[in-house]
Amino acid sequence: MDEISGRARPSGRRAGALRAGFLRRGLGRGLAGALAAALSLPAGPAGAVVGGREAPEAAAGAVMVLSSDGGVCSAVVLAPDTVLTAAHCAAGRAEHRVHYKEGAEPVLLELAGRAVHPGYDAGAIAGRRRSIDLALLRVASPLPARFVPARLAAENPRAGESLVLSGYGVVRAGEARSTGTFRSAALPVVEPYGPSRILVWLKPAAGPAGACQGDSGGPIARGDGAVVAVTAWVGGGPCGAISQGVLVGPQRAWLDRTLGGWGRSAAWD
């Protein structure tokens, strides 16, 4: 299985112009490249996450996270200045920014705080070890009022239940130009959850559908919009085979404690 923060690369003249502009602002080549890829227009008709649909009506609860190593991820809005994402999207020494668009203009927000779950293990996939791939990010200035904090689901989903996986990732693996459009796909929950029941696994009933590069950190939600999990991995083959997320309910104590230390709180169902 692979982590799915996208290592996006800019292409074309527009990407080059953006890269030059952000280098002049001192944001570094990795962030410039990630931003350029995130702003690039789709090369063809959009049909994903993978095998899904564009979902602008749900985009008010999610933003993007860009890193100086070229990574592109998604994130769930929990408060005007706080988002929840995958730990592998925010850990390490890379510089990170929260990104959204104001009309056609890109906005990059600097971080004022970062908390990676103490149970996160960067080498877990290779070593087949347990890892809680969650991180909270606090930005230095608040998001616009149009962003609505998500509700979190305390209860775990049931096998066979349909959940909606969403994110700003690519339509197909390697198509960096399709990054930056919020898309969703409805997927059934499959077992196993893993021995510690910290994960949810989603597998399409037919055809490829699910997470791909850039969807890490995005919401996996019930039909009523409550976020059950945060996307972390894709496995079992190419994008759209099996998607896996970290359940938020079992991590409620850490989430509430960390947010409380920042003077923030999450809305729980």
mmCIF file of N, CA, C and O in Angstrom, residues 23-69:
data_model
loop_
_atom_site.group_PDB
_atom_site.id
_atom_site.type_symbol
_atom_site.label_atom_id
_atom_site.label_comp_id
_atom_site.label_asym_id
_atom_site.label_seq_id
_atom_site.Cartn_x
_atom_site.Cartn_y
_atom_site.Cartn_z
ATOM 1 N N LEU A 23 8.632 31.913 -6.418
ATOM 2 C CA LEU A 23 10.036 31.925 -6.030
ATOM 3 C C LEU A 23 10.451 33.329 -5.617
ATOM 4 O O LEU A 23 11.201 33.522 -4.668
ATOM 5 N N ARG A 24 9.946 34.334 -6.327
ATOM 6 C CA ARG A 24 10.270 35.715 -5.955
ATOM 7 C C ARG A 24 9.718 36.045 -4.572
ATOM 8 O O ARG A 24 10.265 36.859 -3.845
ATOM 9 N N ARG A 25 8.613 35.390 -4.189
ATOM 10 C CA ARG A 25 8.050 35.615 -2.873
ATOM 11 C C ARG A 25 8.712 34.749 -1.813
ATOM 12 O O ARG A 25 8.309 34.759 -0.660
ATOM 13 N N GLY A 26 9.707 33.971 -2.184
ATOM 14 C CA GLY A 26 10.472 33.213 -1.221
ATOM 15 C C GLY A 26 9.796 31.960 -0.720
ATOM 16 O O GLY A 26 10.116 31.464 0.363
ATOM 17 N N LEU A 27 8.847 31.377 -1.478
ATOM 18 C CA LEU A 27 8.129 30.209 -0.993
ATOM 19 C C LEU A 27 8.811 28.901 -1.357
ATOM 20 O O LEU A 27 8.381 27.850 -0.900
ATOM 21 N N GLY A 28 9.854 28.926 -2.171
ATOM 22 C CA GLY A 28 10.592 27.705 -2.469
ATOM 23 C C GLY A 28 10.046 26.986 -3.683
ATOM 24 O O GLY A 28 8.884 27.101 -4.045
ATOM 25 N N ARG A 29 10.929 26.203 -4.306
ATOM 26 C CA ARG A 29 10.558 25.513 -5.537
ATOM 27 C C ARG A 29 9.482 24.466 -5.327
ATOM 28 O O ARG A 29 8.598 24.285 -6.155
ATOM 29 N N GLY A 30 9.550 23.746 -4.207
ATOM 30 C CA GLY A 30 8.559 22.698 -3.991
ATOM 31 C C GLY A 30 7.155 23.247 -3.859
ATOM 32 O O GLY A 30 6.217 22.754 -4.473
ATOM 33 N N LEU A 31 6.974 24.302 -3.064
ATOM 34 C CA LEU A 31 5.658 24.900 -2.915
ATOM 35 C C LEU A 31 5.179 25.525 -4.216
ATOM 36 O O LEU A 31 4.003 25.436 -4.559
ATOM 37 N N ALA A 32 6.086 26.145 -4.953
ATOM 38 C CA ALA A 32 5.704 26.726 -6.244
ATOM 39 C C ALA A 32 5.233 25.639 -7.199
ATOM 40 O O ALA A 32 4.226 25.787 -7.891
ATOM 41 N N GLY A 33 5.952 24.530 -7.244
ATOM 42 C CA GLY A 33 5.556 23.441 -8.130
ATOM 43 C C GLY A 33 4.241 22.826 -7.721
ATOM 44 O O GLY A 33 3.378 22.531 -8.552
ATOM 45 N N ALA A 34 4.050 22.613 -6.413
ATOM 46 C CA ALA A 34 2.796 22.044 -5.933
ATOM 47 C C ALA A 34 1.629 22.967 -6.233
ATOM 48 O O ALA A 34 0.556 22.530 -6.651
ATOM 49 N N LEU A 35 1.819 24.275 -6.036
ATOM 50 C CA LEU A 35 0.764 25.230 -6.327
ATOM 51 C C LEU A 35 0.450 25.259 -7.810
ATOM 52 O O LEU A 35 -0.718 25.287 -8.214
ATOM 53 N N ALA A 36 1.469 25.245 -8.649
ATOM 54 C CA ALA A 36 1.243 25.274 -10.091
ATOM 55 C C ALA A 36 0.429 24.068 -10.532
ATOM 56 O O ALA A 36 -0.493 24.176 -11.333
ATOM 57 N N ALA A 37 0.756 22.901 -10.008
ATOM 58 C CA ALA A 37 -0.008 21.702 -10.355
ATOM 59 C C ALA A 37 -1.431 21.805 -9.846
ATOM 60 O O ALA A 37 -2.386 21.429 -10.521
ATOM 61 N N ALA A 38 -1.613 22.327 -8.640
ATOM 62 C CA ALA A 38 -2.946 22.436 -8.068
ATOM 63 C C ALA A 38 -3.830 23.388 -8.853
ATOM 64 O O ALA A 38 -5.042 23.229 -8.895
ATOM 65 N N LEU A 39 -3.235 24.384 -9.497
ATOM 66 C CA LEU A 39 -4.011 25.369 -10.237
ATOM 67 C C LEU A 39 -4.201 25.007 -11.696
ATOM 68 O O LEU A 39 -4.963 25.647 -12.408
ATOM 69 N N SER A 40 -3.521 23.966 -12.170
ATOM 70 C CA SER A 40 -3.619 23.606 -13.582
ATOM 71 C C SER A 40 -5.007 23.091 -13.910
ATOM 72 O O SER A 40 -5.651 22.439 -13.104
ATOM 73 N N LEU A 41 -5.452 23.375 -15.094
ATOM 74 C CA LEU A 41 -6.776 22.926 -15.522
ATOM 75 C C LEU A 41 -6.738 21.465 -15.920
ATOM 76 O O LEU A 41 -5.737 20.969 -16.405
ATOM 77 N N PRO A 42 -7.867 20.728 -15.750
ATOM 78 C CA PRO A 42 -7.910 19.337 -16.179
ATOM 79 C C PRO A 42 -7.622 19.208 -17.665
ATOM 80 O O PRO A 42 -8.047 20.023 -18.476
ATOM 81 N N ALA A 43 -6.912 18.124 -18.031
ATOM 82 C CA ALA A 43 -6.570 17.891 -19.426
ATOM 83 C C ALA A 43 -7.763 17.416 -20.224
ATOM 84 O O ALA A 43 -7.808 17.523 -21.433
ATOM 85 N N GLY A 44 -8.767 16.838 -19.558
ATOM 86 C CA GLY A 44 -9.943 16.339 -20.247
ATOM 87 C C GLY A 44 -11.131 16.392 -19.307
ATOM 88 O O GLY A 44 -11.076 16.997 -18.243
ATOM 89 N N PRO A 45 -12.261 15.736 -19.676
ATOM 90 C CA PRO A 45 -13.432 15.742 -18.811
ATOM 91 C C PRO A 45 -13.112 15.154 -17.448
ATOM 92 O O PRO A 45 -12.462 14.127 -17.330
ATOM 93 N N ALA A 46 -13.586 15.818 -16.387
ATOM 94 C CA ALA A 46 -13.324 15.333 -15.030
ATOM 95 C C ALA A 46 -14.328 14.260 -14.666
ATOM 96 O O ALA A 46 -15.521 14.398 -14.913
ATOM 97 N N GLY A 47 -13.869 13.179 -14.056
ATOM 98 C CA GLY A 47 -14.780 12.119 -13.673
ATOM 99 C C GLY A 47 -14.428 11.492 -12.355
ATOM 100 O O GLY A 47 -14.828 10.369 -12.111
ATOM 101 N N ALA A 48 -13.714 12.139 -11.482
ATOM 102 C CA ALA A 48 -13.183 11.480 -10.301
ATOM 103 C C ALA A 48 -13.209 12.424 -9.111
ATOM 104 O O ALA A 48 -13.616 13.546 -9.258
ATOM 105 N N VAL A 49 -12.750 12.226 -7.954
ATOM 106 C CA VAL A 49 -11.690 11.519 -7.268
ATOM 107 C C VAL A 49 -11.116 10.485 -8.261
ATOM 108 O O VAL A 49 -10.280 10.851 -9.045
ATOM 109 N N VAL A 50 -11.397 9.231 -8.258
ATOM 110 C CA VAL A 50 -11.271 8.325 -9.390
ATOM 111 C C VAL A 50 -12.623 7.659 -9.513
ATOM 112 O O VAL A 50 -13.133 7.084 -8.549
ATOM 113 N N GLY A 51 -13.253 7.761 -10.654
ATOM 114 C CA GLY A 51 -14.554 7.149 -10.853
ATOM 115 C C GLY A 51 -15.683 7.833 -10.119
ATOM 116 O O GLY A 51 -16.714 7.218 -9.855
ATOM 117 N N GLY A 52 -15.533 9.113 -9.787
ATOM 118 C CA GLY A 52 -16.567 9.839 -9.065
ATOM 119 C C GLY A 52 -17.096 11.015 -9.859
ATOM 120 O O GLY A 52 -17.240 10.951 -11.068
ATOM 121 N N ARG A 53 -17.348 12.126 -9.160
ATOM 122 C CA ARG A 53 -17.920 13.309 -9.819
ATOM 123 C C ARG A 53 -17.387 14.561 -9.142
ATOM 124 O O ARG A 53 -16.929 14.524 -7.996
ATOM 125 N N GLU A 54 -17.463 15.692 -9.847
ATOM 126 C CA GLU A 54 -17.135 16.961 -9.229
ATOM 127 C C GLU A 54 -18.190 17.283 -8.172
ATOM 128 O O GLU A 54 -19.374 17.026 -8.365
ATOM 129 N N ALA A 55 -17.741 17.839 -7.042
ATOM 130 C CA ALA A 55 -18.653 18.083 -5.923
ATOM 131 C C ALA A 55 -18.435 19.465 -5.327
ATOM 132 O O ALA A 55 -18.056 19.610 -4.165
ATOM 133 N N PRO A 56 -18.669 20.529 -6.103
ATOM 134 C CA PRO A 56 -18.434 21.881 -5.576
ATOM 135 C C PRO A 56 -19.321 22.209 -4.384
ATOM 136 O O PRO A 56 -18.955 23.034 -3.547
ATOM 137 N N GLU A 57 -20.489 21.564 -4.274
ATOM 138 C CA GLU A 57 -21.391 21.851 -3.164
ATOM 139 C C GLU A 57 -20.819 21.414 -1.818
ATOM 140 O O GLU A 57 -21.240 21.880 -0.759
ATOM 141 N N ALA A 58 -19.831 20.512 -1.836
ATOM 142 C CA ALA A 58 -19.230 20.016 -0.599
ATOM 143 C C ALA A 58 -17.851 20.610 -0.333
ATOM 144 O O ALA A 58 -17.238 20.317 0.692
ATOM 145 N N ALA A 59 -17.368 21.445 -1.226
ATOM 146 C CA ALA A 59 -15.993 21.950 -1.120
ATOM 147 C C ALA A 59 -15.806 22.962 0.000
ATOM 148 O O ALA A 59 -14.672 23.258 0.369
ATOM 149 N N ALA A 60 -16.894 23.481 0.584
ATOM 150 C CA ALA A 60 -16.772 24.488 1.639
ATOM 151 C C ALA A 60 -16.185 23.912 2.922
ATOM 152 O O ALA A 60 -15.796 24.662 3.813
ATOM 153 N N GLY A 61 -16.101 22.587 3.020
ATOM 154 C CA GLY A 61 -15.549 21.971 4.219
ATOM 155 C C GLY A 61 -14.149 21.438 4.040
ATOM 156 O O GLY A 61 -13.661 20.709 4.914
ATOM 157 N N ALA A 62 -13.491 21.795 2.940
ATOM 158 C CA ALA A 62 -12.171 21.215 2.673
ATOM 159 C C ALA A 62 -11.272 22.209 1.957
ATOM 160 O O ALA A 62 -11.739 23.063 1.197
ATOM 161 N N VAL A 63 -9.964 22.082 2.209
ATOM 162 C CA VAL A 63 -8.938 22.900 1.558
ATOM 163 C C VAL A 63 -7.817 21.969 1.108
ATOM 164 O O VAL A 63 -7.927 20.752 1.203
ATOM 165 N N MET A 64 -6.728 22.561 0.613
ATOM 166 C CA MET A 64 -5.565 21.795 0.209
ATOM 167 C C MET A 64 -4.387 22.111 1.129
ATOM 168 O O MET A 64 -4.332 23.183 1.730
ATOM 169 N N VAL A 65 -3.457 21.167 1.215
ATOM 170 C CA VAL A 65 -2.200 21.379 1.937
ATOM 171 C C VAL A 65 -1.066 21.129 0.955
ATOM 172 O O VAL A 65 -0.996 20.057 0.339
ATOM 173 N N LEU A 66 -0.189 22.108 0.777
ATOM 174 C CA LEU A 66 0.945 22.004 -0.131
ATOM 175 C C LEU A 66 2.231 21.989 0.683
ATOM 176 O O LEU A 66 2.331 22.641 1.721
ATOM 177 N N SER A 67 3.198 21.234 0.213
ATOM 178 C CA SER A 67 4.460 21.141 0.939
ATOM 179 C C SER A 67 5.634 21.470 0.031
ATOM 180 O O SER A 67 5.552 21.343 -1.195
ATOM 181 N N SER A 68 6.744 21.888 0.642
ATOM 182 C CA SER A 68 7.912 22.318 -0.118
ATOM 183 C C SER A 68 8.630 21.165 -0.797
ATOM 184 O O SER A 68 9.518 21.405 -1.613
ATOM 185 N N ASP A 69 8.257 19.911 -0.488
ATOM 186 C CA ASP A 69 8.832 18.785 -1.215
ATOM 187 C C ASP A 69 7.980 18.402 -2.417
ATOM 188 O O ASP A 69 8.198 17.373 -3.041
#
